[in-house]
XYZ file of N, CA, C and O in Angstrom:
888
model
N -8.979 14.908 0.678
C -8.614 16.028 1.476
C -7.609 16.547 0.818
O -7.380 17.106 -0.460
N -6.318 17.722 0.856
C -6.294 18.734 0.110
C -5.510 17.706 -1.281
O -4.758 18.083 -1.823
N -4.653 16.153 -1.036
C -4.069 15.785 -1.001
C -3.847 15.549 -2.737
O -4.618 13.969 -1.730
N -4.505 15.587 -3.368
C -4.881 15.127 -4.168
C -4.524 13.413 -5.010
O -4.623 12.326 -4.526
N -2.995 12.977 -4.372
C -1.947 11.755 -5.087
C -2.026 12.257 -6.330
O -2.074 13.666 -6.759
N -1.199 11.331 -7.025
C -0.981 11.976 -8.540
C -2.338 11.744 -9.298
O -3.712 11.018 -9.009
N -2.984 12.370 -10.019
C -3.961 12.812 -10.918
C -3.415 12.000 -12.370
O -2.005 12.498 -13.155
N -4.203 11.252 -13.500
C -4.459 10.475 -13.958
C -4.612 11.168 -15.450
O -4.629 12.483 -15.270
N -4.504 11.020 -16.646
C -4.824 11.919 -18.041
C -6.251 13.011 -17.862
O -6.054 13.631 -18.712
N -6.878 11.769 -17.816
C -8.351 12.579 -17.884
C -8.801 12.294 -16.548
O -10.044 12.657 -15.578
N -7.729 13.462 -15.383
C -8.212 13.244 -13.893
C -8.225 12.460 -12.984
O -9.280 12.725 -11.691
N -8.296 11.396 -13.147
C -8.816 9.797 -11.804
C -8.373 10.410 -10.367
O -6.602 11.295 -11.122
N -8.309 10.677 -9.348
C -7.648 11.093 -8.979
C -6.964 10.129 -7.521
O -7.584 9.417 -6.962
N -5.413 9.533 -6.966
C -4.751 8.113 -6.779
C -5.726 8.290 -4.780
O -6.506 7.075 -4.725
N -7.087 9.676 -4.143
C -6.505 9.103 -3.490
C -8.307 8.899 -3.406
O -8.521 8.537 -2.501
N -9.071 9.323 -4.373
C -10.047 8.596 -4.597
C -10.402 7.412 -4.942
O -10.941 6.379 -4.280
N -9.657 6.904 -5.569
C -9.809 5.757 -6.370
C -8.503 4.002 -4.803
O -9.508 3.298 -5.101
N -8.150 4.451 -3.964
C -6.422 3.654 -3.353
C -8.489 4.118 -2.134
O -8.134 2.842 -1.146
N -9.443 4.681 -1.724
C -10.130 5.220 -0.778
C -11.107 4.035 -0.720
O -11.831 3.570 -0.214
N -11.689 4.105 -2.180
C -11.975 1.912 -1.997
C -12.485 1.978 -2.388
O -12.960 0.986 -1.503
N -11.090 1.308 -2.543
C -10.138 0.183 -2.867
C -9.798 -0.140 -1.556
O -10.176 -1.438 -0.892
N -9.411 0.616 -0.575
C -9.637 -0.218 1.011
C -10.547 0.218 1.823
O -11.320 -1.205 2.318
N -11.846 0.599 1.020
C -12.826 0.717 2.092
C -13.402 -1.381 0.715
O -14.512 -2.108 2.425
N -13.609 -0.976 0.200
C -13.423 -3.030 -0.128
C -12.576 -3.729 0.393
O -13.480 -4.566 1.371
N -11.423 -3.355 0.878
C -10.967 -4.143 1.183
C -11.456 -4.516 2.555
O -11.062 -5.412 3.427
N -11.424 -3.194 3.399
C -12.284 -3.570 4.929
C -12.774 -4.332 4.631
O -13.723 -4.867 5.572
N -14.712 -4.319 3.915
C -15.548 -5.069 3.506
C -15.256 -6.552 3.542
O -15.773 -7.609 4.609
N -14.618 -6.138 2.763
C -14.047 -8.584 2.132
C -12.871 -8.988 3.655
O -12.905 -10.678 4.652
N -12.488 -8.325 4.354
C -12.101 -8.986 5.716
C -12.980 -8.383 6.783
O -12.535 -9.373 8.237
N -13.586 -8.204 7.168
C -14.766 -7.788 8.021
C -15.412 -9.019 7.452
O -15.986 -10.758 8.844
N -16.398 -9.257 5.962
C -17.115 -11.073 5.990
C -16.761 -12.019 6.379
O -17.304 -12.453 7.167
N -15.671 -11.591 5.714
C -14.508 -13.289 5.070
C -13.635 -13.250 6.309
O -14.211 -14.690 6.927
N -13.486 -12.195 7.329
C -12.435 -13.805 7.783
C -12.657 -13.075 9.252
O -12.268 -13.312 10.346
N -13.554 -11.666 10.026
C -14.464 -11.710 11.106
C -13.294 -10.907 11.695
O -13.489 -10.787 13.006
N -12.383 -10.328 10.712
C -11.200 -9.956 11.789
C -11.493 -8.732 12.002
O -12.497 -7.718 10.928
N -11.145 -6.878 12.632
C -11.455 -6.298 13.274
C -10.326 -5.272 12.557
O -9.283 -4.891 12.636
N -11.239 -4.841 11.341
C -10.065 -3.583 11.075
C -9.957 -1.667 10.359
O -11.100 -1.540 10.523
N -9.505 -1.207 10.695
C -9.753 0.094 11.044
C -8.636 0.400 10.429
O -8.356 0.176 10.064
N -9.667 2.156 9.640
C -8.898 2.657 8.494
C -8.423 4.079 8.807
O -8.843 4.813 10.013
N -7.254 4.238 8.711
C -6.977 5.491 8.992
C -7.935 6.887 8.327
O -8.047 8.064 8.541
N -8.075 6.212 7.143
C -9.766 7.355 6.309
C -10.665 6.449 6.319
O -10.188 5.347 5.582
N -12.165 6.916 6.869
C -13.054 6.550 5.499
C -13.530 7.613 5.077
O -14.809 7.064 4.473
N -12.911 8.583 4.861
C -14.316 9.295 3.998
C -12.408 10.625 3.129
O -11.584 10.411 3.320
N -13.767 11.050 2.728
C -12.363 12.359 2.213
C -11.526 14.362 3.182
O -11.920 14.900 2.436
N -10.326 12.893 3.062
C -9.816 14.255 4.211
C -8.834 14.262 4.734
O -8.535 12.884 3.955
N -8.142 15.416 5.088
C -5.921 14.666 5.136
C -5.740 13.661 6.278
O -6.623 14.637 6.932
N -5.334 12.630 6.234
C -4.159 12.513 7.264
C -3.174 12.679 7.390
O -2.359 11.306 6.124
N -2.160 13.564 7.717
C -1.060 13.390 7.277
C -0.401 12.125 7.909
O -0.578 10.654 8.394
N 0.891 11.533 6.769
C 1.744 10.238 7.265
C 2.427 10.076 8.715
O 1.959 8.699 9.204
N 2.907 10.612 9.162
C 2.953 9.882 10.195
C 2.741 9.821 11.445
O 1.429 8.708 12.295
N 0.547 9.938 11.681
C 0.180 9.977 12.730
C -1.111 8.296 11.468
O -1.640 8.014 12.662
N -1.208 7.710 10.475
C -1.082 6.982 9.755
C -0.680 5.715 10.653
O -1.023 5.007 10.917
N 0.767 6.272 11.132
C 1.350 4.984 11.393
C 1.205 4.922 12.959
O 1.165 3.384 13.520
N 1.278 6.131 13.615
C 0.660 6.207 15.515
C -1.151 5.340 15.243
O -1.012 4.944 16.726
N -1.646 5.710 14.515
C -2.808 4.796 14.485
C -2.813 3.862 14.706
O -3.195 2.318 15.835
N -1.987 2.590 13.886
C -1.249 1.391 14.094
C -0.927 1.237 15.142
O -1.305 -0.448 15.230
N 0.033 1.523 15.788
C 0.325 0.973 16.615
C -0.193 1.454 18.421
O -0.657 0.486 18.920
N -1.268 2.986 18.245
C -2.631 2.842 19.316
C -3.424 1.497 19.441
O -3.435 1.077 20.686
N -3.530 1.266 18.225
C -4.511 -0.228 18.061
C -4.261 -1.133 18.223
O -4.414 -2.096 18.798
N -2.756 -1.514 18.651
C -2.070 -3.155 18.271
C -1.884 -3.701 17.269
O -2.017 -4.661 17.436
N -2.471 -3.442 15.984
C -2.698 -3.508 14.591
C -1.523 -4.793 14.169
O -0.504 -4.842 15.331
N -2.139 -5.965 13.328
C -1.053 -6.917 13.435
C -0.328 -7.206 12.412
O 0.035 -7.939 11.672
N -1.384 -5.414 10.953
C -0.773 -5.920 10.123
C -1.006 -3.351 9.753
O -2.199 -3.907 10.290
N 0.279 -3.863 8.894
C -0.491 -1.566 8.409
C 0.229 -1.496 7.420
O 1.076 -2.397 6.603
N -0.509 -1.652 6.164
C -1.248 -1.767 5.039
C -1.690 -0.727 4.295
O -2.398 0.494 4.563
N -0.500 0.801 3.363
C -0.374 1.759 3.053
C -0.931 1.315 1.299
O -0.338 0.600 1.048
N -2.642 1.392 1.215
C -2.306 2.039 -0.407
C -2.326 2.390 -1.530
O -2.851 3.754 -1.190
N -1.540 2.969 -2.200
C -1.352 3.750 -3.930
C -1.181 3.128 -4.370
O -1.151 2.463 -5.385
N -1.615 4.474 -5.293
C -1.524 4.342 -7.441
C -0.634 5.077 -7.351
O 0.210 5.941 -6.988
N 0.906 5.165 -8.803
C 1.675 5.356 -8.736
C 1.596 6.608 -9.341
O 0.880 6.120 -11.017
N 3.167 7.479 -10.207
C 2.250 8.217 -11.229
C 4.250 8.369 -12.265
O 5.370 7.628 -11.504
N 4.469 9.123 -13.428
C 5.883 8.661 -13.758
C 5.358 9.926 -15.214
O 4.031 9.936 -15.698
N 6.725 10.354 -14.816
C 6.202 11.916 -16.321
C 6.137 10.242 -17.470
O 5.233 10.874 -18.864
N 6.693 9.595 -17.013
C 6.251 8.489 -19.249
C 5.282 7.757 -18.810
O 5.134 6.889 -17.991
N 4.331 8.494 -20.314
C 2.663 7.787 -19.438
C 3.321 6.073 -20.349
O 1.759 5.322 -19.913
N 4.000 5.539 -20.542
C 3.918 4.573 -21.121
C 4.206 3.443 -19.694
O 4.330 2.008 -19.882
N 4.504 3.746 -19.235
C 4.749 2.849 -17.492
C 3.440 2.737 -16.965
O 2.536 3.206 -16.889
N 3.844 0.988 -17.002
C 3.751 0.736 -16.282
C 3.900 -0.584 -15.329
O 5.034 -0.518 -15.573
N 2.629 -1.516 -14.153
C 3.289 -1.861 -13.122
C 2.651 -2.049 -12.193
O 1.912 -1.337 -11.784
N 3.295 -3.241 -11.138
C 2.423 -3.460 -10.058
C 3.796 -3.760 -8.987
O 4.513 -4.518 -9.762
N 3.768 -3.034 -8.016
C 4.504 -3.015 -7.409
C 4.940 -2.725 -5.482
O 3.624 -1.994 -5.631
N 5.029 -3.687 -4.807
C 4.866 -3.587 -3.389
C 6.621 -3.297 -2.480
O 7.215 -3.621 -2.328
N 5.961 -2.223 -1.668
C 7.539 -1.745 -1.328
C 7.232 -2.409 0.238
O 6.347 -2.213 1.015
N 9.113 -2.046 1.097
C 9.077 -2.954 3.031
C 9.873 -1.477 2.868
O 11.269 -0.682 1.916
N 9.941 -1.087 4.135
C 10.784 0.228 4.838
C 12.243 -0.620 4.600
O 12.926 -1.587 5.631
N 12.851 0.370 3.814
C 14.042 0.141 4.006
C 15.332 0.866 3.454
O 14.124 1.600 2.690
N 16.172 1.630 3.744
C 16.989 2.000 2.605
C 16.985 1.836 1.217
O 17.056 0.888 0.925
N 17.733 1.893 0.699
C 17.945 2.436 -1.060
C 18.436 2.994 -1.948
O 18.411 4.057 -1.734
N 19.810 2.447 -3.263
C 20.640 2.976 -3.341
C 19.668 2.760 -4.942
O 20.133 3.482 -5.868
N 18.404 2.985 -5.712
C 18.340 2.660 -6.634
C 16.957 4.321 -6.803
O 16.354 4.933 -6.183
N 16.504 4.674 -7.865
C 17.062 5.829 -8.154
C 15.578 5.427 -8.076
O 14.668 6.704 -7.592
N 14.536 4.696 -9.317
C 13.527 4.569 -9.401
C 12.688 3.919 -7.287
O 11.721 4.975 -7.100
N 13.593 3.567 -6.823
C 12.881 3.147 -5.375
C 12.621 4.730 -4.546
O 12.152 4.941 -4.361
N 13.880 4.882 -4.920
C 13.965 6.841 -3.894
C 12.791 7.734 -4.522
O 12.217 8.097 -4.113
N 12.826 8.074 -6.324
C 12.014 8.389 -6.784
C 10.561 7.412 -6.001
O 9.182 8.835 -6.353
N 9.377 7.087 -5.959
C 8.705 6.867 -5.457
C 8.445 7.380 -4.094
O 7.258 8.057 -3.806
N 9.610 6.820 -3.275
C 9.171 7.089 -2.208
C 9.690 8.822 -2.090
O 8.737 9.118 -1.088
N 9.933 9.708 -2.892
C 10.214 10.998 -3.274
C 8.404 11.569 -2.831
O 8.378 12.251 -2.665
N 7.847 10.886 -3.785
C 6.560 11.061 -4.818
C 5.404 10.820 -3.258
O 5.164 11.764 -2.417
N 5.938 9.500 -2.642
C 5.091 9.484 -1.381
C 4.892 9.565 -0.555
O 3.983 9.931 0.839
N 6.050 11.470 -0.068
C 6.773 10.672 1.271
C 6.865 12.333 0.768
O 6.758 13.965 1.627
N 5.853 12.846 -0.270
C 6.348 14.603 -0.025
C 4.515 14.950 0.651
O 5.242 16.453 1.618
N 4.396 14.264 1.119
C 2.916 15.388 2.193
C 3.886 14.763 3.584
O 3.052 15.352 5.149
N 4.832 14.838 3.700
C 4.910 14.313 5.099
C 5.693 16.069 5.686
O 5.581 17.488 5.808
N 4.404 16.099 7.185
C 5.506 17.851 7.581
C 7.018 17.483 9.208
O 7.247 18.078 9.281
N 7.310 16.197 9.041
C 8.711 16.106 9.839
C 10.150 17.053 8.995
O 9.862 18.231 7.579
N 10.756 17.611 10.079
C 12.305 18.545 9.490
C 13.213 17.541 9.821
O 12.809 16.571 10.092
N 13.909 18.453 9.055
C 15.068 17.492 8.823
C 15.879 16.988 10.119
O 16.779 16.322 10.548
N 15.548 18.181 11.460
C 15.771 17.591 12.182
C 15.654 16.555 13.412
O 16.079 15.025 13.942
N 13.790 16.182 12.501
C 13.632 14.558 12.329
C 14.367 13.965 12.118
O 14.239 11.966 12.621
N 15.544 13.663 11.648
C 15.935 13.041 9.978
C 16.906 11.319 11.308
O 16.931 10.338 10.610
N 17.366 11.837 12.003
C 18.578 10.905 12.834
C 17.274 9.797 13.628
O 17.229 8.422 13.338
N 16.668 9.833 14.489
C 15.854 9.552 15.082
C 14.499 8.261 13.594
O 14.591 7.206 13.269
N 14.683 9.193 12.760
C 13.737 8.324 11.199
C 14.256 7.430 10.506
O 14.582 6.023 10.610
N 15.705 7.570 10.370
C 17.261 6.948 10.447
C 17.585 5.499 11.357
O 17.265 3.859 11.427
N 17.072 5.802 12.306
C 17.161 4.424 13.628
C 16.099 4.169 12.664
O 16.828 2.730 13.779
N 14.910 4.546 13.252
C 14.544 3.610 13.153
C 14.406 2.757 12.134
O 13.827 1.616 11.869
N 14.485 2.515 10.327
C 14.410 2.425 9.426
C 15.890 1.516 10.351
O 15.385 -0.158 9.711
N 16.658 1.667 10.522
C 18.288 0.371 10.810
C 16.902 -0.562 12.092
O 17.544 -2.507 12.111
N 16.726 0.136 13.046
C 16.222 -0.692 13.438
C 15.141 -2.002 12.811
O 15.436 -3.018 13.002
N 14.572 -1.578 12.252
C 13.475 -3.054 10.884
C 13.036 -3.983 12.130
O 13.238 -5.356 11.435
N 12.275 -4.560 13.693
C 11.932 -5.327 14.537
C 11.505 -6.101 13.627
O 11.476 -8.010 13.090
N 10.536 -5.424 11.841
C 10.305 -6.663 11.766
C 10.218 -6.818 10.255
O 9.493 -7.066 9.410
N 10.991 -7.129 9.648
C 12.001 -6.936 8.592
C 11.164 -7.375 7.421
O 10.901 -7.471 6.469
N 11.769 -8.673 7.706
C 10.960 -10.236 7.888
C 9.595 -10.691 7.141
O 9.474 -10.933 6.651
N 9.263 -10.667 8.492
C 8.114 -10.572 8.498
C 7.524 -9.498 7.884
O 5.829 -10.382 6.796
N 7.676 -8.144 6.832
C 7.408 -7.122 6.374
C 7.518 -7.751 5.283
O 6.581 -7.932 3.980
N 8.460 -8.333 4.747
C 8.707 -9.358 3.231
C 8.095 -9.372 2.740
O 8.299 -10.394 2.223
N 7.909 -11.023 3.452
C 6.690 -12.296 3.636
C 5.790 -11.892 2.798
O 5.111 -11.852 1.770
N 5.381 -10.864 3.682
C 3.516 -10.207 3.194
C 3.998 -9.732 2.364
O 3.282 -9.941 1.070
N 4.840 -8.027 1.177
C 5.042 -7.777 0.515
C 5.426 -8.753 -0.904
O 4.444 -8.450 -1.229
N 5.659 -10.011 -0.120
C 5.815 -11.213 -1.383
C 4.860 -11.750 -1.886
O 4.620 -11.965 -3.026
N 3.727 -12.183 -0.623
C 2.536 -12.918 -0.962
C 2.185 -12.388 -1.464
O 0.729 -11.925 -3.441
N 1.570 -10.460 -0.695
C 0.780 -9.392 -1.850
C 1.094 -9.310 -3.146
O 0.002 -8.660 -3.866
N 1.989 -9.129 -2.998
C 2.808 -8.777 -5.102
C 1.785 -9.874 -6.035
O 1.403 -9.110 -6.750
N 2.173 -10.970 -5.102
C 2.310 -12.138 -6.244
C 0.504 -12.380 -6.812
O 0.594 -12.555 -8.357
N -0.299 -12.087 -5.680
C -1.467 -12.548 -5.641
C -1.832 -10.991 -6.081
O -3.255 -10.539 -7.395
N -1.669 -10.103 -7.102
C -1.610 -9.084 -7.422
C -1.162 -8.640 -8.437
O -2.185 -8.864 -9.967
N -0.087 -9.117 -8.956
C 0.149 -9.283 -10.537
C -0.811 -10.178 -10.932
O -1.474 -9.987 -11.641
N -1.068 -12.005 -10.615
C -1.366 -12.617 -10.435
C -2.818 -12.520 -10.864
O -3.540 -12.954 -12.186
N -3.422 -11.654 -10.480
C -4.932 -11.269 -11.003
C -5.146 -10.357 -11.777
O -5.952 -10.707 -12.310
N -4.990 -9.446 -12.016
C -4.813 -8.272 -12.656
C -4.534 -8.393 -13.456
O -4.766 -7.514 -14.920
N -2.709 -8.919 -13.761
C -2.460 -9.782 -15.092
C -3.536 -10.001 -16.065
O -3.624 -10.139 -17.241
N -4.710 -10.937 -15.735
C -5.284 -11.475 -15.884
C -6.950 -10.452 -17.020
O -6.885 -10.737 -18.055
N -7.408 -9.623 -16.472
C -8.122 -8.852 -17.331
C -7.382 -7.727 -18.183
O -7.832 -6.631 -18.522
N -6.481 -7.142 -17.206
C -5.613 -5.886 -17.981
C -3.720 -6.282 -18.415
O -2.946 -6.624 -17.634
N -4.366 -6.482 -19.889
C -3.400 -6.524 -21.188
C -1.596 -6.035 -21.159
O -2.197 -4.392 -20.633
N -0.492 -6.588 -20.567
C 0.520 -5.244 -20.663
C 0.752 -4.852 -18.888
O 1.962 -5.050 -19.662
N 0.051 -5.644 -18.478
C 0.886 -5.422 -16.821
C 2.281 -6.130 -17.063
O 2.465 -6.984 -17.499
N 2.681 -5.047 -15.901
C 4.020 -5.942 -15.701
C 4.572 -5.859 -13.814
O 3.698 -4.735 -12.993
N 5.247 -6.815 -13.715
C 5.580 -7.019 -12.140
C 6.693 -6.739 -12.099
O 7.308 -6.948 -11.823
N 6.554 -5.659 -11.481
C 7.769 -4.909 -10.704
C 8.287 -5.225 -9.631
O 8.284 -4.753 -8.787
N 7.568 -6.565 -9.340
C 9.139 -6.604 -7.938
C 7.751 -6.411 -6.577
O 7.807 -5.277 -6.173
N 8.796 -6.028 -5.643
C 9.250 -6.024 -3.865
C 9.890 -5.612 -4.849
O 12.154 -6.316 -4.511
N 10.074 -4.323 -3.854
C 11.495 -4.023 -4.116
C 11.485 -2.750 -1.733
O 10.552 -2.593 -1.169
N 12.317 -1.718 -1.820
C 12.899 -1.372 0.239
C 12.822 0.541 -0.890
O 13.380 0.973 -2.188
N 11.969 0.773 0.868
C 12.791 2.570 0.207
C 12.302 3.299 1.398
O 11.434 2.069 2.199
N 13.337 4.184 1.357
C 12.558 4.846 2.943
C 10.832 5.852 3.009
O 10.860 6.841 3.068
N 10.627 4.575 3.114
C 8.174 5.703 3.266
C 7.962 6.091 4.782
O 8.307 4.958 5.549
N 8.466 7.627 4.258
C 7.492 7.783 6.658
C 6.792 7.770 6.957
O 6.648 6.712 7.611
N 5.369 6.905 5.678
C 4.285 6.298 5.952
C 4.536 5.074 7.589
O 3.223 4.199 8.091
N 5.804 3.773 7.274
C 6.253 3.144 7.515
C 7.043 2.779 8.481
O 7.133 1.418 9.305
N 7.347 4.711 8.908
C 8.458 4.340 9.836
C 8.330 4.490 10.849
O 6.998 4.892 11.914
N 8.804 3.355 11.867
C 7.954 3.488 13.565
C 6.990 2.394 13.748
O 6.456 2.333 15.094
N 6.030 1.177 12.649
C 5.576 0.685 12.405
C 5.898 0.000 13.518
O 7.140 -0.614 13.593
N 4.844 -0.765 14.121
C 5.409 -1.602 14.997
C 4.540 -2.935 14.987
O 4.195 -3.172 16.223
N 4.580 -3.353 13.407
C 3.531 -4.739 12.611
C 5.334 -5.393 11.442
O 5.063 -3.748 10.834
N 4.096 -5.448 10.935
C 4.460 -5.929 9.621
C 3.923 -5.326 8.891
O 2.548 -4.997 9.212
N 4.384 -4.119 7.638
C 4.468 -3.304 7.212
C 4.845 -3.068 5.736
O 5.726 -3.350 5.687
N 4.058 -3.162 5.527
C 3.157 -2.854 2.804
C 3.258 -1.533 2.765
O 1.618 -1.139 3.307
N 3.730 -0.478 1.964
C 2.996 0.548 0.673
C 2.793 -0.718 -0.356
O 3.774 -1.237 -0.855
N 1.844 -0.800 -0.859
C 1.977 -0.896 -2.581
C 0.732 -0.059 -3.094
O 0.737 0.615 -2.667
N 2.331 -0.480 -4.161
C 1.161 1.013 -5.779
C 0.704 -0.393 -6.379
O 1.291 -1.270 -6.953
N -0.713 0.056 -6.911
C -1.246 -0.683 -7.240
C -1.837 -0.533 -8.556
O -1.788 -1.788 -9.127
N -0.844 -0.107 -9.177
C -0.572 0.318 -10.938
C -0.171 2.249 -10.769
O -0.141 3.390 -10.199
N -0.336 2.777 -12.311
C -0.290 3.905 -12.432
C -0.704 4.253 -13.340
O -1.222 3.806 -14.183
N -1.538 4.687 -12.327
C -2.807 5.279 -13.581
C -2.217 6.869 -13.974
O -2.823 7.777 -15.305
N -1.311 7.172 -14.408
C -0.231 8.358 -14.817
C -0.236 7.791 -16.929
O -0.677 8.405 -17.535
N -1.106 6.320 -17.076
C -0.865 5.663 -17.864
C -2.213 5.707 -18.267
O -3.210 5.247 -18.238
N -2.541 6.118 -19.309
C -4.004 6.322 -19.567
C -5.040 4.999 -19.900
O -5.876 4.754 -19.178
N -4.649 3.900 -20.559
C -4.816 2.861 -20.362
C -5.411 2.373 -18.878
O -6.224 2.247 -18.459
N -4.344 1.901 -17.559
C -4.247 2.162 -16.567
C -5.196 2.518 -16.258
O -6.008 2.341 -15.418
N -5.492 4.069 -15.948
C -6.693 4.980 -15.788
C -7.493 4.487 -16.185
O -8.797 4.438 -15.227
N -7.539 4.081 -16.707
C -9.832 4.349 -18.197
C -9.286 2.493 -17.534
O -10.928 2.397 -16.553
N -8.378 1.390 -17.098
C -9.893 0.619 -16.313
C -9.675 0.792 -14.550
O -10.304 0.336 -14.242
N -8.753 1.667 -14.477
C -9.103 2.060 -12.720
C -10.608 2.037 -12.215
O -10.944 3.117 -10.991
N -10.804 3.255 -13.467
C -12.058 3.279 -12.601
C -13.569 3.224 -12.954
O -14.042 3.492 -12.318
N -13.363 2.217 -13.376
C -13.778 0.695 -14.054
C -13.970 -0.069 -12.451
O -13.708 0.253 -11.720
N -15.532 0.213 -11.831
C -15.322 -0.620 -10.088
C -14.931 -2.004 -10.369
O -15.089 -2.413 -9.368
N -15.420 -2.940 -11.429
C -15.359 -4.276 -11.262
C -13.329 -3.957 -11.251
O -13.516 -5.463 -9.943
N -12.803 -3.728 -11.781
C -11.326 -3.648 -11.813
C -10.886 -2.953 -9.745
O -9.676 -3.876 -9.169
N -11.240 -2.618 -9.610
C -11.290 -2.272 -8.438
C -11.689 -3.301 -7.543
O -10.440 -3.443 -6.334
N -13.295 -3.781 -7.647
C -13.479 -5.156 -6.451
C -11.735 -6.016 -6.678
O -12.091 -7.130 -5.990
N -11.823 -6.161 -7.883
C -10.136 -7.018 -8.101
C -9.062 -7.285 -7.641
O -8.988 -7.643 -6.876
N -9.638 -5.181 -7.811
C -8.239 -5.128 -7.023
C -7.414 -5.666 -4.532
O -7.320 -5.973 -4.668
N -9.565 -4.601 -4.970
C -9.755 -5.353 -3.216
C -9.580 -6.855 -3.639
O -9.157 -7.572 -1.752
N -10.425 -7.343 -4.095
C -10.263 -9.421 -3.664
C -8.484 -8.956 -3.605
O -8.039 -10.793 -2.596
N -7.458 -8.888 -4.482
C -6.303 -9.781 -4.413
C -5.294 -9.205 -3.531
O -4.991 -10.268 -3.439
N -5.482 -8.497 -2.862
C -5.349 -7.589 -1.577
C -6.025 -8.668 -0.105
O -5.297 -8.700 0.276
N -7.330 -8.292 0.095
C -7.328 -9.323 0.172
C -6.819 -11.455 0.538
O -6.466 -11.371 2.005
N -6.996 -11.258 -0.973
C -6.346 -13.195 -0.918
C -4.995 -12.922 -0.243
O -4.798 -14.023 0.462
N -3.905 -11.922 -0.321
C -2.164 -12.090 -0.028
C -2.597 -11.838 1.090
O -1.781 -12.549 2.030
N -3.332 -11.166 1.950
C -3.848 -10.504 4.168
C -4.105 -12.173 4.244
O -3.039 -13.084 5.279
N -5.575 -12.895 3.537
C -4.920 -14.174 3.820
C -4.901 -15.684 4.785
O -3.881 -16.164 4.485
N -3.510 -14.946 2.555
C -2.480 -16.042 2.405
C -1.367 -16.381 2.875
O 0.115 -16.864 3.462
N -1.411 -15.004 3.968
C 0.269 -14.895 4.731
C -0.299 -15.651 6.238
O 0.579 -15.266 6.140
N -1.866 -14.778 6.767
C -2.195 -15.179 7.179
C -1.913 -16.947 7.781
O -1.805 -17.615 8.731
N -2.361 -17.341 6.799
C -2.340 -18.459 6.734
C -0.730 -18.980 7.332
O -1.197 -20.736 6.986
N 0.203 -18.052 6.112
C 1.050 -19.268 5.774
C 1.806 -18.889 7.554
O 2.965 -19.749 7.552
N 1.419 -18.342 8.545
C 2.229 -18.199 9.269
C 1.815 -19.857 10.809
O 2.157 -20.229 11.952
N 0.840 -20.219 9.934
C 0.913 -21.669 10.248
C -0.659 -21.276 11.669
O -0.570 -22.969 11.827
N -0.980 -20.459 12.536
C -1.290 -20.884 13.322
C -2.665 -19.377 13.120
O -3.527 -19.161 13.947
N -3.844 -20.431 11.873
C -4.638 -18.961 11.083
C -6.117 -18.849 11.657
O -6.086 -20.034 11.797
N -6.302 -17.421 12.799
C -7.404 -17.102 13.241
C -7.945 -16.793 13.046
O -7.954 -15.521 12.274
N -9.653 -16.508 12.578
C -10.228 -15.105 12.794
C -10.040 -14.118 13.716
O -10.659 -13.711 14.119
N -9.186 -14.130 14.382
C -9.158 -13.007 15.786
C -8.249 -11.960 15.249
O -8.348 -11.782 16.407
N -7.499 -12.101 14.341
C -6.513 -10.330 14.197
C -7.276 -9.829 13.939
O -8.257 -8.937 14.014
N -6.409 -7.410 14.046
C -6.935 -7.271 14.117
C -5.818 -7.257 12.305
O -4.960 -7.092 12.531
N -6.943 -5.493 11.700
C -5.486 -5.601 10.667
C -5.848 -3.841 10.142
O -6.616 -3.108 10.483
N -4.654 -3.214 9.979
C -5.317 -1.606 8.839
C -4.572 -1.854 7.494
O -4.086 -2.446 7.142
N -6.278 -0.392 7.198
C -5.185 -0.480 5.879
C -5.919 0.770 5.846
O -6.900 1.531 6.112
N -4.850 1.499 4.277
C -5.319 3.158 4.152
C -5.516 3.118 2.923
O -5.101 2.579 2.412
């Protein structure tokens, strides 16, 4: 829709990349695990950040995964990182949150409710467990074909899209399309397939780690 997100040096738009990856991930989850996947968008439309979490809550989703691509004024910056909801005192974490929160319709009057939601954090540990597994699979797989990739790890920041979720929730930044090499890499369909495969493996491994893995889970991907 109206918000392209990060735009790479030669015009690759975040919104197009992550929608394609999200659709591929949906297909893998449905075909291989038999789960129900609800997309917050399955075409090029704008969905406010707050509505994405509301969709997941309304359907009673078991997981919420928000897929993004990163950007930096320094085009040499590269790497994959996965976030969970929490406060942050780190400048880089706050920068990413500010970038991803830019489309929010929240007002300052809602700040107290937001802070209470973050502090409550009913699924903090589950979200961190999911983020750790997904981050590991992403870096492990992508570093084989994208040389020089950096594992930026699991981080925390106050992302509006994750606030108020009633299930384990993560936001993953699959790379910096502001980097010319990464932008070129992510234009290829094979690279997007690998991204979706890596996210799928992370979700499957997380379910397996719970010890009572079944294929009756529901998942939400954005």
